[in-house]
Amino acid sequence: MRLVLLGPPGAGKGTQAVVLSERFNIYHISTGDILREEVKEGSPLGLKAKQIMQQGGLVPDEIIIQIVEKAINSKKSTNGFILDGFPRTLAQAEQLDKMLSNSDKNLDLVLDFETSTPVIIERLSGRRICPSCGAGYHVKNIPPKVEGICDNCNSKLSQRDDDRPETIKKRIDLYQKSISSIIDYYKKKGLLKTVSGDLEVDALYKVLIEMFKNNGLT
Ligand code: AMP
């Protein structure tokens, strides 16, 4: 199964992608996670991306496309993949089609997580991550057992630089500017399905599984 998840930051794409990738044994490709890892390692790519990410901007298409090409051609994608956070521009969507057709593959579905702005702000501003093991939390919705401390490894939780209020606004604006051409692109191809990103995690998961069944994917 090959899926693309679209939706603003905070729509819950990452949370659903983790569960779906386990359920269907497919590779969860999060361009944001891959970039954050590069930044952490201080690689040349990470150094290029760091400031752009901190300011909530978009990393240049050629860098992102290289990352995705490597991931979809890796062994981990043998059974399929879920793209989370890609494409974010029309050029990325077009390049993805080229990459897939070069290896005789195609997308099964593109899921648009439509999410209202107050929900996005509430989710992002409360989001916390463990810098050591990568576990995700939310101060209200998924609190750790001890405030500010990771349940798995006892590290101090932190907030992503780009989850601060001024950057959240910029990221939402940027998303809204670029998304309509991507939505139109996939609509024309007959691949687009819209779901509500406002739903709670379990409720949205059920909607997605039902949708896969109805589309002959399970
Ligand atoms: P995310 O975790 O998906 O919210 O991504 C975090 C940041 O990584 C974004 O705000 C961008 O700076 C960068 N990024 C992730 N995916 C892409 C992409 N497909 N195109 C450009 N920049 C990206």
PDB file of C-alpha atoms and ligand atoms in Angstrom:
ATOM      1  CA  MET A   1       0.000   0.000   0.000  1.00  0.00           C
ATOM      2  CA  ARG A   2       1.357   3.430  -0.944  1.00  0.00           C
ATOM      3  CA  LEU A   3      -0.199   6.407   0.768  1.00  0.00           C
ATOM      4  CA  VAL A   4       0.296  10.138   1.008  1.00  0.00           C
ATOM      5  CA  LEU A   5      -0.976  11.993   4.078  1.00  0.00           C
ATOM      6  CA  LEU A   6      -1.721  15.669   3.558  1.00  0.00           C
ATOM      7  CA  GLY A   7      -2.736  18.084   6.271  1.00  0.00           C
ATOM      8  CA  PRO A   8      -1.453  21.063   8.205  1.00  0.00           C
ATOM      9  CA  PRO A   9       1.067  20.638  10.998  1.00  0.00           C
ATOM     10  CA  GLY A  10      -0.809  19.255  14.009  1.00  0.00           C
ATOM     11  CA  ALA A  11      -3.402  17.412  11.901  1.00  0.00           C
ATOM     12  CA  GLY A  12      -2.331  14.090  13.400  1.00  0.00           C
ATOM     13  CA  LYS A  13      -0.625  12.717  10.277  1.00  0.00           C
ATOM     14  CA  GLY A  14       2.419  11.522  12.198  1.00  0.00           C
ATOM     15  CA  THR A  15       0.352   9.807  14.902  1.00  0.00           C
ATOM     16  CA  GLN A  16      -1.771   7.924  12.356  1.00  0.00           C
ATOM     17  CA  ALA A  17       1.252   7.122  10.187  1.00  0.00           C
ATOM     18  CA  VAL A  18       3.002   5.399  13.114  1.00  0.00           C
ATOM     19  CA  VAL A  19       0.000   3.147  13.783  1.00  0.00           C
ATOM     20  CA  LEU A  20      -0.765   2.448  10.118  1.00  0.00           C
ATOM     21  CA  SER A  21       2.833   1.616   9.282  1.00  0.00           C
ATOM     22  CA  GLU A  22       2.817  -1.025  12.046  1.00  0.00           C
ATOM     23  CA  ARG A  23      -0.587  -2.382  11.068  1.00  0.00           C
ATOM     24  CA  PHE A  24       0.309  -2.805   7.381  1.00  0.00           C
ATOM     25  CA  ASN A  25       4.070  -3.269   7.719  1.00  0.00           C
ATOM     26  CA  ILE A  26       4.835  -0.319   5.471  1.00  0.00           C
ATOM     27  CA  TYR A  27       7.542   2.329   5.785  1.00  0.00           C
ATOM     28  CA  HIS A  28       6.606   5.560   7.547  1.00  0.00           C
ATOM     29  CA  ILE A  29       8.514   8.255   5.679  1.00  0.00           C
ATOM     30  CA  SER A  30       8.371  11.521   7.601  1.00  0.00           C
ATOM     31  CA  THR A  31      10.472  14.152   5.841  1.00  0.00           C
ATOM     32  CA  GLY A  32      10.330  16.279   9.030  1.00  0.00           C
ATOM     33  CA  ASP A  33      11.707  13.410  11.162  1.00  0.00           C
ATOM     34  CA  ILE A  34      14.458  12.671   8.621  1.00  0.00           C
ATOM     35  CA  LEU A  35      15.457  16.348   8.549  1.00  0.00           C
ATOM     36  CA  ARG A  36      15.410  16.638  12.367  1.00  0.00           C
ATOM     37  CA  GLU A  37      17.706  13.611  12.531  1.00  0.00           C
ATOM     38  CA  GLU A  38      20.120  15.263  10.053  1.00  0.00           C
ATOM     39  CA  VAL A  39      20.069  18.474  12.106  1.00  0.00           C
ATOM     40  CA  LYS A  40      20.806  16.501  15.282  1.00  0.00           C
ATOM     41  CA  GLU A  41      23.750  14.772  13.600  1.00  0.00           C
ATOM     42  CA  GLY A  42      25.052  18.084  12.259  1.00  0.00           C
ATOM     43  CA  SER A  43      25.379  16.626   8.747  1.00  0.00           C
ATOM     44  CA  PRO A  44      25.908  19.004   5.772  1.00  0.00           C
ATOM     45  CA  LEU A  45      22.219  18.540   4.896  1.00  0.00           C
ATOM     46  CA  GLY A  46      21.222  19.211   8.502  1.00  0.00           C
ATOM     47  CA  LEU A  47      23.283  22.386   8.583  1.00  0.00           C
ATOM     48  CA  LYS A  48      21.517  23.641   5.460  1.00  0.00           C
ATOM     49  CA  ALA A  49      18.062  22.795   6.814  1.00  0.00           C
ATOM     50  CA  LYS A  50      18.432  23.932  10.431  1.00  0.00           C
ATOM     51  CA  GLN A  51      17.690  27.631  10.161  1.00  0.00           C
ATOM     52  CA  ILE A  52      14.924  27.192   7.597  1.00  0.00           C
ATOM     53  CA  MET A  53      13.187  24.704   9.870  1.00  0.00           C
ATOM     54  CA  GLN A  54      13.566  26.850  12.985  1.00  0.00           C
ATOM     55  CA  GLN A  55      11.858  29.686  11.138  1.00  0.00           C
ATOM     56  CA  GLY A  56       9.051  27.465   9.852  1.00  0.00           C
ATOM     57  CA  GLY A  57      10.090  27.815   6.190  1.00  0.00           C
ATOM     58  CA  LEU A  58      10.272  25.132   3.499  1.00  0.00           C
ATOM     59  CA  VAL A  59      13.514  23.291   2.793  1.00  0.00           C
ATOM     60  CA  PRO A  60      14.363  23.505  -0.951  1.00  0.00           C
ATOM     61  CA  ASP A  61      12.605  20.978  -3.194  1.00  0.00           C
ATOM     62  CA  GLU A  62      15.817  19.401  -4.534  1.00  0.00           C
ATOM     63  CA  ILE A  63      16.973  18.447  -1.027  1.00  0.00           C
ATOM     64  CA  ILE A  64      13.598  17.001  -0.046  1.00  0.00           C
ATOM     65  CA  ILE A  65      13.176  15.117  -3.313  1.00  0.00           C
ATOM     66  CA  GLN A  66      16.554  13.400  -2.857  1.00  0.00           C
ATOM     67  CA  ILE A  67      15.558  12.325   0.661  1.00  0.00           C
ATOM     68  CA  VAL A  68      12.240  10.898  -0.526  1.00  0.00           C
ATOM     69  CA  GLU A  69      13.724   9.143  -3.547  1.00  0.00           C
ATOM     70  CA  LYS A  70      16.198   7.337  -1.313  1.00  0.00           C
ATOM     71  CA  ALA A  71      13.440   6.357   1.139  1.00  0.00           C
ATOM     72  CA  ILE A  72      10.934   5.019  -1.385  1.00  0.00           C
ATOM     73  CA  ASN A  73      13.621   2.992  -3.110  1.00  0.00           C
ATOM     74  CA  SER A  74      14.915   1.550   0.149  1.00  0.00           C
ATOM     75  CA  LYS A  75      14.213  -2.029   1.277  1.00  0.00           C
ATOM     76  CA  LYS A  76      11.932  -0.728   4.021  1.00  0.00           C
ATOM     77  CA  SER A  77       9.477   0.352   1.306  1.00  0.00           C
ATOM     78  CA  THR A  78       9.170  -3.128  -0.223  1.00  0.00           C
ATOM     79  CA  ASN A  79       5.610  -3.538   1.075  1.00  0.00           C
ATOM     80  CA  GLY A  80       4.761   0.103   0.533  1.00  0.00           C
ATOM     81  CA  PHE A  81       5.035   3.389   2.384  1.00  0.00           C
ATOM     82  CA  ILE A  82       3.223   6.288   3.998  1.00  0.00           C
ATOM     83  CA  LEU A  83       4.513   9.708   3.103  1.00  0.00           C
ATOM     84  CA  ASP A  84       3.979  12.131   5.978  1.00  0.00           C
ATOM     85  CA  GLY A  85       4.854  15.776   5.342  1.00  0.00           C
ATOM     86  CA  PHE A  86       5.558  15.284   1.636  1.00  0.00           C
ATOM     87  CA  PRO A  87       4.651  16.642  -0.879  1.00  0.00           C
ATOM     88  CA  ARG A  88       4.439  20.220   0.338  1.00  0.00           C
ATOM     89  CA  THR A  89       4.749  21.876  -3.078  1.00  0.00           C
ATOM     90  CA  LEU A  90       3.281  21.051  -6.486  1.00  0.00           C
ATOM     91  CA  ALA A  91       6.807  20.437  -7.831  1.00  0.00           C
ATOM     92  CA  GLN A  92       7.334  17.807  -5.112  1.00  0.00           C
ATOM     93  CA  ALA A  93       4.047  16.105  -6.069  1.00  0.00           C
ATOM     94  CA  GLU A  94       5.058  16.026  -9.732  1.00  0.00           C
ATOM     95  CA  GLN A  95       8.503  14.686  -8.915  1.00  0.00           C
ATOM     96  CA  LEU A  96       6.984  11.969  -6.756  1.00  0.00           C
ATOM     97  CA  ASP A  97       4.950  10.764  -9.740  1.00  0.00           C
ATOM     98  CA  LYS A  98       8.091  10.650 -11.867  1.00  0.00           C
ATOM     99  CA  MET A  99      10.004   8.681  -9.228  1.00  0.00           C
ATOM    100  CA  LEU A 100       7.164   6.183  -8.888  1.00  0.00           C
ATOM    101  CA  SER A 101       6.560   5.711 -12.586  1.00  0.00           C
ATOM    102  CA  ASN A 102      10.299   5.129 -13.100  1.00  0.00           C
ATOM    103  CA  SER A 103       9.901   2.023 -10.966  1.00  0.00           C
ATOM    104  CA  ASP A 104       6.415   1.089 -12.259  1.00  0.00           C
ATOM    105  CA  LYS A 105       4.693   1.976  -9.014  1.00  0.00           C
ATOM    106  CA  ASN A 106       1.724   4.143  -8.222  1.00  0.00           C
ATOM    107  CA  LEU A 107      -0.020   5.723  -5.255  1.00  0.00           C
ATOM    108  CA  ASP A 108      -3.111   4.014  -3.849  1.00  0.00           C
ATOM    109  CA  LEU A 109      -4.629   6.944  -1.953  1.00  0.00           C
ATOM    110  CA  VAL A 110      -3.934  10.502  -0.905  1.00  0.00           C
ATOM    111  CA  LEU A 111      -5.612  11.343   2.402  1.00  0.00           C
ATOM    112  CA  ASP A 112      -6.276  14.952   3.218  1.00  0.00           C
ATOM    113  CA  PHE A 113      -6.573  15.546   6.993  1.00  0.00           C
ATOM    114  CA  GLU A 114      -8.754  18.660   7.037  1.00  0.00           C
ATOM    115  CA  THR A 115      -8.194  20.342  10.391  1.00  0.00           C
ATOM    116  CA  SER A 116      -9.532  23.543  11.925  1.00  0.00           C
ATOM    117  CA  THR A 117      -7.085  26.239  13.017  1.00  0.00           C
ATOM    118  CA  PRO A 118      -7.981  26.282  16.780  1.00  0.00           C
ATOM    119  CA  VAL A 119      -7.399  22.503  16.926  1.00  0.00           C
ATOM    120  CA  ILE A 120      -4.008  22.882  15.194  1.00  0.00           C
ATOM    121  CA  ILE A 121      -2.889  25.602  17.607  1.00  0.00           C
ATOM    122  CA  GLU A 122      -4.022  23.652  20.670  1.00  0.00           C
ATOM    123  CA  ARG A 123      -2.219  20.503  19.516  1.00  0.00           C
ATOM    124  CA  LEU A 124       1.044  22.119  18.435  1.00  0.00           C
ATOM    125  CA  SER A 125       1.460  24.452  21.378  1.00  0.00           C
ATOM    126  CA  GLY A 126       0.961  21.522  23.807  1.00  0.00           C
ATOM    127  CA  ARG A 127       3.173  19.097  21.907  1.00  0.00           C
ATOM    128  CA  ARG A 128       6.331  17.872  23.692  1.00  0.00           C
ATOM    129  CA  ILE A 129       8.980  15.463  22.466  1.00  0.00           C
ATOM    130  CA  CYS A 130      11.678  13.413  24.064  1.00  0.00           C
ATOM    131  CA  PRO A 131      14.991  14.530  22.533  1.00  0.00           C
ATOM    132  CA  SER A 132      16.589  11.166  23.416  1.00  0.00           C
ATOM    133  CA  CYS A 133      14.130   8.477  22.272  1.00  0.00           C
ATOM    134  CA  GLY A 134      11.786  10.535  20.074  1.00  0.00           C
ATOM    135  CA  ALA A 135       8.581   9.680  22.010  1.00  0.00           C
ATOM    136  CA  GLY A 136       5.793  12.205  21.525  1.00  0.00           C
ATOM    137  CA  TYR A 137       3.515  13.715  24.213  1.00  0.00           C
ATOM    138  CA  HIS A 138       0.922  16.438  24.662  1.00  0.00           C
ATOM    139  CA  VAL A 139       0.609  18.378  27.908  1.00  0.00           C
ATOM    140  CA  LYS A 140      -3.170  17.705  28.065  1.00  0.00           C
ATOM    141  CA  ASN A 141      -4.010  14.915  25.609  1.00  0.00           C
ATOM    142  CA  ILE A 142      -1.041  12.548  26.061  1.00  0.00           C
ATOM    143  CA  PRO A 143       0.645  13.673  29.303  1.00  0.00           C
ATOM    144  CA  PRO A 144       3.720  11.838  30.577  1.00  0.00           C
ATOM    145  CA  LYS A 145       3.395  10.143  33.983  1.00  0.00           C
ATOM    146  CA  VAL A 146       5.702  12.748  35.544  1.00  0.00           C
ATOM    147  CA  GLU A 147       5.324  16.254  34.181  1.00  0.00           C
ATOM    148  CA  GLY A 148       8.097  17.165  31.728  1.00  0.00           C
ATOM    149  CA  ILE A 149       9.812  13.742  31.921  1.00  0.00           C
ATOM    150  CA  CYS A 150       9.804  10.971  29.308  1.00  0.00           C
ATOM    151  CA  ASP A 151       8.007   7.777  30.454  1.00  0.00           C
ATOM    152  CA  ASN A 152      10.397   5.580  28.437  1.00  0.00           C
ATOM    153  CA  CYS A 153      13.832   6.962  29.219  1.00  0.00           C
ATOM    154  CA  ASN A 154      13.440   9.610  31.983  1.00  0.00           C
ATOM    155  CA  SER A 155      14.897  12.361  29.783  1.00  0.00           C
ATOM    156  CA  LYS A 156      13.643  15.917  30.116  1.00  0.00           C
ATOM    157  CA  LEU A 157      10.971  16.623  27.470  1.00  0.00           C
ATOM    158  CA  SER A 158      11.357  19.575  25.146  1.00  0.00           C
ATOM    159  CA  GLN A 159       9.279  21.623  22.745  1.00  0.00           C
ATOM    160  CA  ARG A 160      10.157  21.716  19.062  1.00  0.00           C
ATOM    161  CA  ASP A 161      11.597  25.122  18.100  1.00  0.00           C
ATOM    162  CA  ASP A 162       8.979  25.406  15.388  1.00  0.00           C
ATOM    163  CA  ASP A 163       6.075  24.673  17.782  1.00  0.00           C
ATOM    164  CA  ARG A 164       6.336  28.145  19.347  1.00  0.00           C
ATOM    165  CA  PRO A 165       3.339  30.446  18.722  1.00  0.00           C
ATOM    166  CA  GLU A 166       4.973  32.841  16.221  1.00  0.00           C
ATOM    167  CA  THR A 167       6.329  29.953  14.113  1.00  0.00           C
ATOM    168  CA  ILE A 168       3.083  27.956  14.265  1.00  0.00           C
ATOM    169  CA  LYS A 169       1.264  30.843  12.587  1.00  0.00           C
ATOM    170  CA  LYS A 170       3.873  31.008   9.825  1.00  0.00           C
ATOM    171  CA  ARG A 171       3.683  27.255   9.219  1.00  0.00           C
ATOM    172  CA  ILE A 172      -0.112  27.311   8.963  1.00  0.00           C
ATOM    173  CA  ASP A 173      -0.005  30.252   6.496  1.00  0.00           C
ATOM    174  CA  LEU A 174       2.624  28.517   4.379  1.00  0.00           C
ATOM    175  CA  TYR A 175       0.609  25.306   4.330  1.00  0.00           C
ATOM    176  CA  GLN A 176      -2.557  27.098   3.266  1.00  0.00           C
ATOM    177  CA  LYS A 177      -0.723  28.869   0.434  1.00  0.00           C
ATOM    178  CA  SER A 178       0.721  25.743  -1.138  1.00  0.00           C
ATOM    179  CA  ILE A 179      -1.888  23.093  -0.430  1.00  0.00           C
ATOM    180  CA  SER A 180      -4.684  24.016  -2.853  1.00  0.00           C
ATOM    181  CA  SER A 181      -2.629  23.253  -5.985  1.00  0.00           C
ATOM    182  CA  ILE A 182      -1.584  19.895  -4.486  1.00  0.00           C
ATOM    183  CA  ILE A 183      -5.188  19.054  -3.560  1.00  0.00           C
ATOM    184  CA  ASP A 184      -6.340  19.907  -7.117  1.00  0.00           C
ATOM    185  CA  TYR A 185      -3.539  17.811  -8.572  1.00  0.00           C
ATOM    186  CA  TYR A 186      -4.577  14.676  -6.665  1.00  0.00           C
ATOM    187  CA  LYS A 187      -8.301  15.353  -7.117  1.00  0.00           C
ATOM    188  CA  LYS A 188      -7.812  15.294 -10.890  1.00  0.00           C
ATOM    189  CA  LYS A 189      -6.028  11.969 -10.572  1.00  0.00           C
ATOM    190  CA  GLY A 190      -8.968  10.571  -8.586  1.00  0.00           C
ATOM    191  CA  LEU A 191      -6.728   9.714  -5.611  1.00  0.00           C
ATOM    192  CA  LEU A 192      -7.889  12.240  -3.027  1.00  0.00           C
ATOM    193  CA  LYS A 193     -10.002  11.351   0.021  1.00  0.00           C
ATOM    194  CA  THR A 194     -10.788  13.848   2.737  1.00  0.00           C
ATOM    195  CA  VAL A 195     -11.031  12.951   6.428  1.00  0.00           C
ATOM    196  CA  SER A 196     -11.406  15.114   9.517  1.00  0.00           C
ATOM    197  CA  GLY A 197      -8.123  15.788  11.307  1.00  0.00           C
ATOM    198  CA  ASP A 198     -10.213  17.236  14.162  1.00  0.00           C
ATOM    199  CA  LEU A 199     -11.212  13.702  15.209  1.00  0.00           C
ATOM    200  CA  GLU A 200      -9.522  12.007  18.161  1.00  0.00           C
ATOM    201  CA  VAL A 201      -6.790   9.487  17.333  1.00  0.00           C
ATOM    202  CA  ASP A 202      -8.889   6.281  17.689  1.00  0.00           C
ATOM    203  CA  ALA A 203     -11.926   7.665  15.869  1.00  0.00           C
ATOM    204  CA  LEU A 204      -9.823   8.812  12.919  1.00  0.00           C
ATOM    205  CA  TYR A 205      -7.989   5.488  12.784  1.00  0.00           C
ATOM    206  CA  LYS A 206     -11.351   3.688  12.447  1.00  0.00           C
ATOM    207  CA  VAL A 207     -12.403   6.023   9.633  1.00  0.00           C
ATOM    208  CA  LEU A 208      -9.143   5.310   7.812  1.00  0.00           C
ATOM    209  CA  ILE A 209      -9.409   1.531   8.150  1.00  0.00           C
ATOM    210  CA  GLU A 210     -12.985   1.652   6.851  1.00  0.00           C
ATOM    211  CA  MET A 211     -11.812   3.754   3.922  1.00  0.00           C
ATOM    212  CA  PHE A 212      -9.074   1.264   3.055  1.00  0.00           C
ATOM    213  CA  LYS A 213     -11.648  -1.548   3.122  1.00  0.00           C
ATOM    214  CA  ASN A 214     -14.006   0.385   0.865  1.00  0.00           C
ATOM    215  CA  ASN A 215     -11.169   0.965  -1.569  1.00  0.00           C
ATOM    216  CA  GLY A 216     -10.113  -2.686  -1.699  1.00  0.00           C
ATOM    217  CA  LEU A 217      -6.830  -2.040   0.131  1.00  0.00           C
ATOM    218  CA  THR A 218      -7.294  -4.462   3.032  1.00  0.00           C
TER     219      THR A 218
HETATM  220  P1  AMP B   1       7.098  18.479   9.910  1.00  0.00           P
HETATM  221  O1  AMP B   1       7.656  17.641  10.993  1.00  0.00           O
HETATM  222  O2  AMP B   1       6.474  17.684   8.784  1.00  0.00           O
HETATM  223  O3  AMP B   1       6.156  19.559  10.421  1.00  0.00           O
HETATM  224  O4  AMP B   1       8.331  19.255   9.245  1.00  0.00           O
HETATM  225  C1  AMP B   1       9.160  20.116   9.985  1.00  0.00           C
HETATM  226  C2  AMP B   1       9.875  21.094   9.047  1.00  0.00           C
HETATM  227  O5  AMP B   1      10.712  20.370   8.131  1.00  0.00           O
HETATM  228  C3  AMP B   1       8.963  21.912   8.148  1.00  0.00           C
HETATM  229  O6  AMP B   1       8.435  23.058   8.817  1.00  0.00           O
HETATM  230  C4  AMP B   1       9.923  22.268   7.010  1.00  0.00           C
HETATM  231  O7  AMP B   1      10.827  23.271   7.415  1.00  0.00           O
HETATM  232  C5  AMP B   1      10.716  20.982   6.843  1.00  0.00           C
HETATM  233  N1  AMP B   1      10.055  20.066   5.887  1.00  0.00           N
HETATM  234  C6  AMP B   1       9.505  18.845   6.156  1.00  0.00           C
HETATM  235  N2  AMP B   1       8.991  18.286   5.052  1.00  0.00           N
HETATM  236  C7  AMP B   1       9.217  19.178   4.039  1.00  0.00           C
HETATM  237  C8  AMP B   1       8.892  19.192   2.660  1.00  0.00           C
HETATM  238  N3  AMP B   1       8.231  18.175   2.073  1.00  0.00           N
HETATM  239  N4  AMP B   1       9.280  20.278   1.935  1.00  0.00           N
HETATM  240  C9  AMP B   1       9.956  21.303   2.496  1.00  0.00           C
HETATM  241  N5  AMP B   1      10.276  21.374   3.797  1.00  0.00           N
HETATM  242  C10 AMP B   1       9.908  20.306   4.586  1.00  0.00           C
END
